[in-house]
mmCIF file of C-alpha atoms in Angstrom:
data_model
loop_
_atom_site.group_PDB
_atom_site.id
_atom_site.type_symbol
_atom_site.label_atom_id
_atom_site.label_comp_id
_atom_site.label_asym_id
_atom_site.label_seq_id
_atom_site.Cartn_x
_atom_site.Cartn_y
_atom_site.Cartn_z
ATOM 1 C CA UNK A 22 -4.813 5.886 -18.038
ATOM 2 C CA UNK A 23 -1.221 7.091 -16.533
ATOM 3 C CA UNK A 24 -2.550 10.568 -15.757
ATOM 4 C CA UNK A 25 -6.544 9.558 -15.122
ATOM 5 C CA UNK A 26 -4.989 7.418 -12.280
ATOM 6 C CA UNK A 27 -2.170 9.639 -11.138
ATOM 7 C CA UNK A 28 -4.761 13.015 -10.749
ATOM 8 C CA UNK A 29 -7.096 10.617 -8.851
ATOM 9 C CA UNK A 30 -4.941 9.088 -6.675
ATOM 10 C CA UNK A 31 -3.526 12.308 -5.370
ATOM 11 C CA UNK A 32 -7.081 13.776 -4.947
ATOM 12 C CA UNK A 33 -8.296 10.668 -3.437
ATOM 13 C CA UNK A 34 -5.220 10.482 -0.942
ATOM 14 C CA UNK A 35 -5.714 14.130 -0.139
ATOM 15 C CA UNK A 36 -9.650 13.836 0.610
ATOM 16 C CA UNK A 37 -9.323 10.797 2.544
ATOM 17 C CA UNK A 38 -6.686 12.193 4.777
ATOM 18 C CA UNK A 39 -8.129 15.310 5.342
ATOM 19 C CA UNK A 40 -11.832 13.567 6.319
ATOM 20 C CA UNK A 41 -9.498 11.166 8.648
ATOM 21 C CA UNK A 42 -7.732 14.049 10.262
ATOM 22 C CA UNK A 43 -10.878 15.876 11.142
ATOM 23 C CA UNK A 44 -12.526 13.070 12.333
ATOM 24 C CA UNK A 45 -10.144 11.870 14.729
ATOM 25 C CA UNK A 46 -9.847 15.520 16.126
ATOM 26 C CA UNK A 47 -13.676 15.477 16.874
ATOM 27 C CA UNK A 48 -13.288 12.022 18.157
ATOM 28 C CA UNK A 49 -11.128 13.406 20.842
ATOM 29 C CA UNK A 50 -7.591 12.891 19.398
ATOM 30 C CA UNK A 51 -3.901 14.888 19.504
ATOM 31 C CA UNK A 52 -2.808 16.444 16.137
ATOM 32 C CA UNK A 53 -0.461 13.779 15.648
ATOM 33 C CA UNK A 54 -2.529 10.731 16.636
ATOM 34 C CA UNK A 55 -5.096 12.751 14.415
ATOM 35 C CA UNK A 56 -2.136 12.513 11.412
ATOM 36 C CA UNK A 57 -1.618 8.713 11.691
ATOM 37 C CA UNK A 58 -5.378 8.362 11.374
ATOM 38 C CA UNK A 59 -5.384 10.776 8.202
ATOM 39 C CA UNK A 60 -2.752 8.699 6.432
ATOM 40 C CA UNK A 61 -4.118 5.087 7.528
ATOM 41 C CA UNK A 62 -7.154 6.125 5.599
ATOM 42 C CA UNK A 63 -5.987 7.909 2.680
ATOM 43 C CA UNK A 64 -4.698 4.955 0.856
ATOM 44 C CA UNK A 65 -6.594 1.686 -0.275
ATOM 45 C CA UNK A 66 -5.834 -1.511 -0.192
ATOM 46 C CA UNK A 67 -3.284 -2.946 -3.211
ATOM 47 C CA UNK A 68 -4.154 -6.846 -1.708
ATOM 48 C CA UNK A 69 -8.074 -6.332 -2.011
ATOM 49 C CA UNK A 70 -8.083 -4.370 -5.158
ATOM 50 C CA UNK A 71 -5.483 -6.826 -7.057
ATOM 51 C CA UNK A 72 -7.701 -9.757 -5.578
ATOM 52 C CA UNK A 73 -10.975 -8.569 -7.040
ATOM 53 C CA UNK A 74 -9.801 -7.579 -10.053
ATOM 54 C CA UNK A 75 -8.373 -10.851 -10.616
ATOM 55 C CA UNK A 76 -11.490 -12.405 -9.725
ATOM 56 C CA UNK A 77 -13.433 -10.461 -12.067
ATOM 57 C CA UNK A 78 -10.819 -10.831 -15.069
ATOM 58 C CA UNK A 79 -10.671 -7.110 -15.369
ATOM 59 C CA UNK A 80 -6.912 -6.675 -14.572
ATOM 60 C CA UNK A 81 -6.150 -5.179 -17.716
ATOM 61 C CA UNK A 82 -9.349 -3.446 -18.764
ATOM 62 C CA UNK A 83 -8.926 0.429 -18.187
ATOM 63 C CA UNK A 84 -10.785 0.316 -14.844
ATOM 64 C CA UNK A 85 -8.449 -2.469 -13.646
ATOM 65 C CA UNK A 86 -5.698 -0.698 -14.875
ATOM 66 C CA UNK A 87 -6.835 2.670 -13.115
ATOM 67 C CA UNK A 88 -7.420 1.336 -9.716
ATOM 68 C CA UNK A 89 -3.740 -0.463 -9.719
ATOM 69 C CA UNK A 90 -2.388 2.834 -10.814
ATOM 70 C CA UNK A 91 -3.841 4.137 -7.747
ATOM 71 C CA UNK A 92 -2.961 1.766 -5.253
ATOM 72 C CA UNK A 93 0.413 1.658 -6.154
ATOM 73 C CA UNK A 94 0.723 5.430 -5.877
ATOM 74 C CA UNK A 95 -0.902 5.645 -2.599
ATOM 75 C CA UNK A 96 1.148 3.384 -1.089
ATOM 76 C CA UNK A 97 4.543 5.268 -2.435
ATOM 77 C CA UNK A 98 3.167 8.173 -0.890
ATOM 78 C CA UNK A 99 2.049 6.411 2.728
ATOM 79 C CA UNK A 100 6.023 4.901 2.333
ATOM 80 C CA UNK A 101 7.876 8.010 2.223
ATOM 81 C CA UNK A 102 4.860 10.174 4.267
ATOM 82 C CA UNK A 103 5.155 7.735 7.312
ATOM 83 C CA UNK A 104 8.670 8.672 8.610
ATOM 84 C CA UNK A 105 7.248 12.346 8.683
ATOM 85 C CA UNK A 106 4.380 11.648 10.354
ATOM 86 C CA UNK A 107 5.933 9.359 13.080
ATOM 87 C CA UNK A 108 8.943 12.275 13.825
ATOM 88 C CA UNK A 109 8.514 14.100 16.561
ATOM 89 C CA UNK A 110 10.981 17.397 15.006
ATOM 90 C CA UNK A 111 11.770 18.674 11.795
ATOM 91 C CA UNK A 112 14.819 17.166 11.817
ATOM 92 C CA UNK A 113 13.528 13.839 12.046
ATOM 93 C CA UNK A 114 11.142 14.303 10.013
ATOM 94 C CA UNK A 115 13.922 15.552 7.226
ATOM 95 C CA UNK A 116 16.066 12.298 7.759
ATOM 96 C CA UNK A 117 12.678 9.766 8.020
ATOM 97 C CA UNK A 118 11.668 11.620 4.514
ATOM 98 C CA UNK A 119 15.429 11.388 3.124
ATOM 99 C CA UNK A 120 16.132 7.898 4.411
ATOM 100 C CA UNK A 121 12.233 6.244 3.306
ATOM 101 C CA UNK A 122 13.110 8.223 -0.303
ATOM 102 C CA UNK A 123 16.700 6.838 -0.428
ATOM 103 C CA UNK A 124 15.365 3.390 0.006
ATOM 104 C CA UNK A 125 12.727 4.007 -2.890
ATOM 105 C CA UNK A 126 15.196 4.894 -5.080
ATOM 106 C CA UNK A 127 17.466 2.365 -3.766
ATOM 107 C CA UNK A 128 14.718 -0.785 -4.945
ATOM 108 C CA UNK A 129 13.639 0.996 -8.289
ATOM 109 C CA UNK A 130 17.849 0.914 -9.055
ATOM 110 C CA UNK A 131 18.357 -2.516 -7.793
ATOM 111 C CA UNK A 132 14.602 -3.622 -10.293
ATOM 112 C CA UNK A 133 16.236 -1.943 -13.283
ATOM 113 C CA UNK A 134 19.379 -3.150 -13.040
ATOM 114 C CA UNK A 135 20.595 -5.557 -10.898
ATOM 115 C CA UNK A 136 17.434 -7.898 -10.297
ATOM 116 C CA UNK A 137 16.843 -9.206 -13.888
ATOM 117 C CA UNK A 138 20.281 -10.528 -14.108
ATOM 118 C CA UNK A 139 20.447 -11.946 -10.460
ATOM 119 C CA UNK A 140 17.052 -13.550 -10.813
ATOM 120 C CA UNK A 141 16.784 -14.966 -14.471
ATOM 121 C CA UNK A 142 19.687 -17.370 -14.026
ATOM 122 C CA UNK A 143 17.899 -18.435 -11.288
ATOM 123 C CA UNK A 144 14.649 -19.305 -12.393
ATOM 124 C CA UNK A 145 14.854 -23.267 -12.491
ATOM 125 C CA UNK A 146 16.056 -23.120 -8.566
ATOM 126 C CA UNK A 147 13.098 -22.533 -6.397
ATOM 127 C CA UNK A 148 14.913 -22.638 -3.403
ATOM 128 C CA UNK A 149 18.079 -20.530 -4.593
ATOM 129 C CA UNK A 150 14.819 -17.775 -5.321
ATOM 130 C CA UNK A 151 13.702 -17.784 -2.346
ATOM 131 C CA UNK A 152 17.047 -16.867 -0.109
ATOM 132 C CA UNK A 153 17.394 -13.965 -2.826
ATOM 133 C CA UNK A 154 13.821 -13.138 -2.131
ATOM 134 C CA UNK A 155 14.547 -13.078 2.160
ATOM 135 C CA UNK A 156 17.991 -11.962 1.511
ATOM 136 C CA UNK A 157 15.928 -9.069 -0.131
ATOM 137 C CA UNK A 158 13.473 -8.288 2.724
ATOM 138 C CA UNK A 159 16.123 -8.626 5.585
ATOM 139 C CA UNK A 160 18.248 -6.135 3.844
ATOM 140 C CA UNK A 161 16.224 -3.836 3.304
ATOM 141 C CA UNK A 162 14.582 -3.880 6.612
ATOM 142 C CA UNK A 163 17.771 -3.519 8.696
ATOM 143 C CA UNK A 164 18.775 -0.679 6.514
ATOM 144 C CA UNK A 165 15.613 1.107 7.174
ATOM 145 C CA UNK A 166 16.028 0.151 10.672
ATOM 146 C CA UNK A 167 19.493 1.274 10.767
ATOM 147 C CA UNK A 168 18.254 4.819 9.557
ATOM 148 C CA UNK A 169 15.870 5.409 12.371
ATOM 149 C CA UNK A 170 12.777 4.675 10.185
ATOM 150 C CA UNK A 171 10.165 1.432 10.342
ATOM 151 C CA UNK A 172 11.317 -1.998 9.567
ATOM 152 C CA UNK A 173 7.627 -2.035 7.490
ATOM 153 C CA UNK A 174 9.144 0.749 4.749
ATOM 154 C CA UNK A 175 12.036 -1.288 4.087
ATOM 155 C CA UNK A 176 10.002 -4.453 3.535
ATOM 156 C CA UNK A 177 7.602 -2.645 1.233
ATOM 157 C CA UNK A 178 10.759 -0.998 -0.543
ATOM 158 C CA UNK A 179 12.180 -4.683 -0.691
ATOM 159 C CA UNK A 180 9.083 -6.096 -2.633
ATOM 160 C CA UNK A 181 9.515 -2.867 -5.035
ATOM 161 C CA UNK A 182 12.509 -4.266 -6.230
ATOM 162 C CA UNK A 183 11.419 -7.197 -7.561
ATOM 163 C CA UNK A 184 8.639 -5.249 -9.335
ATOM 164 C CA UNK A 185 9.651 -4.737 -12.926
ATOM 165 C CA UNK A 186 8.953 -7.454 -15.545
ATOM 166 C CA UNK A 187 10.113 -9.997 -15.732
ATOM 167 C CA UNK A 188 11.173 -10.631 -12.274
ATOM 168 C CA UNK A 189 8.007 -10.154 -10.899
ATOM 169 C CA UNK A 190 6.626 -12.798 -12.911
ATOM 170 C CA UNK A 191 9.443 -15.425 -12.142
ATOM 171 C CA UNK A 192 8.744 -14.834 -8.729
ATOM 172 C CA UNK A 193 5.189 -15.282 -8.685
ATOM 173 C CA UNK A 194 5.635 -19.471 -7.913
ATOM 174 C CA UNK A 195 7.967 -19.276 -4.745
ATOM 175 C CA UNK A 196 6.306 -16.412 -3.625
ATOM 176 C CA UNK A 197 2.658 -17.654 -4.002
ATOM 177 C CA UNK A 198 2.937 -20.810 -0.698
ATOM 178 C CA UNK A 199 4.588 -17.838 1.378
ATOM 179 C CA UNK A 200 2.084 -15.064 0.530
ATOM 180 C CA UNK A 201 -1.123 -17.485 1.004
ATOM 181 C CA UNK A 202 0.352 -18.819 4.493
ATOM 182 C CA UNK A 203 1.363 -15.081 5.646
ATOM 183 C CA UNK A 204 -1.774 -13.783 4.926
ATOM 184 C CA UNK A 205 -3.507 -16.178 6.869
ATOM 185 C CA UNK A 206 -1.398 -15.109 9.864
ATOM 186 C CA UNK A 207 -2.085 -11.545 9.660
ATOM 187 C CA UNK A 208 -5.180 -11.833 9.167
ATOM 188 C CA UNK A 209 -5.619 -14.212 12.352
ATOM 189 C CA UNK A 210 -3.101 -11.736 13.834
ATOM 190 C CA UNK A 211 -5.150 -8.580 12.860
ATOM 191 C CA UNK A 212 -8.816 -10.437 14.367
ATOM 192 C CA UNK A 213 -6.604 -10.197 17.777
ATOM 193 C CA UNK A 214 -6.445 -7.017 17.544
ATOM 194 C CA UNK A 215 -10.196 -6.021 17.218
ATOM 195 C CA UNK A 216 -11.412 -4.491 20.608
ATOM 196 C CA UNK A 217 -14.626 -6.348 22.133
ATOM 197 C CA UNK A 218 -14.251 -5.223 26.003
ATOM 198 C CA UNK A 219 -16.381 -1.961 25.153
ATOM 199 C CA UNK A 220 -17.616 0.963 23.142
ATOM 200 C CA UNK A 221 -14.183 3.277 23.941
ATOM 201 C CA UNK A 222 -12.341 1.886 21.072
ATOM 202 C CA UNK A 223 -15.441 0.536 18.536
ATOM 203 C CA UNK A 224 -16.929 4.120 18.518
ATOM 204 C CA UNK A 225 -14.078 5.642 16.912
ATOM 205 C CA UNK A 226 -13.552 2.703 14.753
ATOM 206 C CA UNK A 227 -17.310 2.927 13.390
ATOM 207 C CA UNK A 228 -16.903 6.653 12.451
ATOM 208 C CA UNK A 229 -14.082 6.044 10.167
ATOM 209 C CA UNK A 230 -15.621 3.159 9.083
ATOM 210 C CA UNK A 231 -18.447 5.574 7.643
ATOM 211 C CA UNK A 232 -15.913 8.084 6.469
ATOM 212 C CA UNK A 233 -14.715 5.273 4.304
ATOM 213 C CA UNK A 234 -17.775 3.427 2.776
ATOM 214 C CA UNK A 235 -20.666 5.987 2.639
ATOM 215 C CA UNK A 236 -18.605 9.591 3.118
ATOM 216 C CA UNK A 237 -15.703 8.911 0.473
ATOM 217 C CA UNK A 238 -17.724 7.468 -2.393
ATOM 218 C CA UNK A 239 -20.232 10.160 -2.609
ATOM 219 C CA UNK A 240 -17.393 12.703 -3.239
ATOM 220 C CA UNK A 241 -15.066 10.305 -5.717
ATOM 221 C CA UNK A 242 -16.927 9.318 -7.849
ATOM 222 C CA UNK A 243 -17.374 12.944 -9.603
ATOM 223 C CA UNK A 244 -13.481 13.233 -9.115
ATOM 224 C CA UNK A 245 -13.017 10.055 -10.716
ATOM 225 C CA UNK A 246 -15.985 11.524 -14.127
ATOM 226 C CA UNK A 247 -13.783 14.419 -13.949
ATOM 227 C CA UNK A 248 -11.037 12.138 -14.870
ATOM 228 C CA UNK A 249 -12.433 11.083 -17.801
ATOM 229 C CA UNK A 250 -14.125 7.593 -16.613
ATOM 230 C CA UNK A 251 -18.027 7.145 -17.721
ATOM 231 C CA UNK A 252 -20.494 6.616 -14.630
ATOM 232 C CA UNK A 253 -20.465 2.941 -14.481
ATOM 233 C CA UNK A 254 -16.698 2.846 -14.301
ATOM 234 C CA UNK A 255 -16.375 5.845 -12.199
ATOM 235 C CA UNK A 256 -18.548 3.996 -9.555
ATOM 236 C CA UNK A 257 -17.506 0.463 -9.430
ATOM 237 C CA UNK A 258 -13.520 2.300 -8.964
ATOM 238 C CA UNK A 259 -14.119 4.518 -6.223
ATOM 239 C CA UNK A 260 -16.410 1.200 -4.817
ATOM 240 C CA UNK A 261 -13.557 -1.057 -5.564
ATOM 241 C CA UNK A 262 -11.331 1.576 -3.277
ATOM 242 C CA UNK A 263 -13.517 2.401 -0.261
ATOM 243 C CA UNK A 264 -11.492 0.481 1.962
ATOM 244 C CA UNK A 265 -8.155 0.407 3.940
ATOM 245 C CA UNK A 266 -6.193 -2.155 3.979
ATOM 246 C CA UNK A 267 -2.740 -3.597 4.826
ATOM 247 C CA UNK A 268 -0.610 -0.343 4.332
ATOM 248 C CA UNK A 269 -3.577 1.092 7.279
ATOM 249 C CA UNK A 270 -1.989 -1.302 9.475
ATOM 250 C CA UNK A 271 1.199 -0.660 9.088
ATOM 251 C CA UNK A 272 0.849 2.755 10.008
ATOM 252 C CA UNK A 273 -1.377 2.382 13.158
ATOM 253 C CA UNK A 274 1.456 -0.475 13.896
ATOM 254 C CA UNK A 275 3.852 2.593 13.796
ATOM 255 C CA UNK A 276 1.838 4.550 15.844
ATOM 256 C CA UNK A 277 1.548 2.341 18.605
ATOM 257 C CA UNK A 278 5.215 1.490 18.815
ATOM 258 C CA UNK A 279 6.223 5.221 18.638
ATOM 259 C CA UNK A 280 3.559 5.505 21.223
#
């Protein structure tokens, strides 16, 4: 299923950007506000789709592992795409690629080789886990903010090196109580955020709204046949990934901050 969800992630990435950058040019936008729109909706969300799927039981039935294949692809690409998106020059938009790569590569070295041994030892102190766990994160995100590129990519690029087994399931405990209480933030952070003073700003969110849920399906789902899933699967995957989630937020986050 490597290549299945590989060729459909790409093509699914791809589509959904492309609808998102010519809908926020007919809704009125610049090219680059237009490109942050592209990219918030070309990639799903890896909270929902790992949260259904474990719901349903189906994480490690082919579809299940498809769509993860996907999601975890998509947001790889969003990671190293956002630094060129946000640049204002080539040449920042050569170090932001560089420096949001470097950091990928950085995390995949450090889950390899160095994690297992630091975190194994480790396992019967909860507490000890958890400062290598922040340690992690604040690392990462002062090196990506040291390189000129968002403290968000080096967070991401922190959790990616705890990813490889078995460190992700040792962490699993500590990080469960975090996860549940920071999710509850964001999302009471993220209601905040939803415009009710008028039409200006709902408008705009509507339309992509329907590029997402009625436009996107419609043209997946004989990408996804094409890929060699049967019908039922084909349309309960692209289902399970009309949406966009947390790594959506990130970049519009980046977008309003770069202004």
């Amino acid at each position: 299923r490597r290549r299945a969800s590989v060729i459909f992630g790409i093509v699914q990435f791809l589509l959904m950007g492309g609808l998102g950058v010519v809908a926020a040019i007919r809704l009125g936008f610049d090219a680059q506000a237009a490109a942050f729109a592209g990219l918030a909706l070309a990639g799903s969300s890896t909270l929902v789709v790992v949260s259904t799927l474990r719901r349903r039981e189906q994480m490690f039935e082919d579809l299940g592992r498809t769509a993860i294949g996907v999601v975890l692809l998509q947001d790889l690409i969003v990671i190293v795409g956002l630094p060129v998106v946000a640049a204002t020059d080539l040449s920042e938009a050569g170090r932001g690629l560089a420096g949001s790569s470097g950091l990928v590569l950085l995390a995949l070295g450090l889950s390899r080789w160095v994690m297992p041994r630091l975190v194994t030892p480790l396992i019967r102190e909860p507490e000890a886990l958890l400062l290598v766990i922040l340690a992690t994160l604040f690392t990462f995100a002062g090196l990506a903010d040291a390189i000129g590129i968002a403290p968000e990519i080096g967070a991401f690029t922190a959790g990616l090196s705890f990813a490889r087994f078995p460190v992700n399931g040792l962490l699993r405990g500590p990080m469960a109580s975090l996860s549940d209480f920071f999710l509850a933030v964001f999302c009471v952070a993220l209601g905040t955020m939803v415009p009710l003073d008028g039409l200006g700003e709902i408008v705009p969110a509507v339309a992509m709204l329907g590029v997402i849920l009625v436009v996107a399906p419609m043209l997946l789902v004989p990408v996804a046949r094409a890929v060699g899933l049967t019908t039922r699967p084909s349309i309960e995957l692209t289902g399970l990934l009309a949406q966009a989630g947390e790594m959506a937020v990130a970049v519009t986050v980046v977008g309003f901050v770069g202004g």
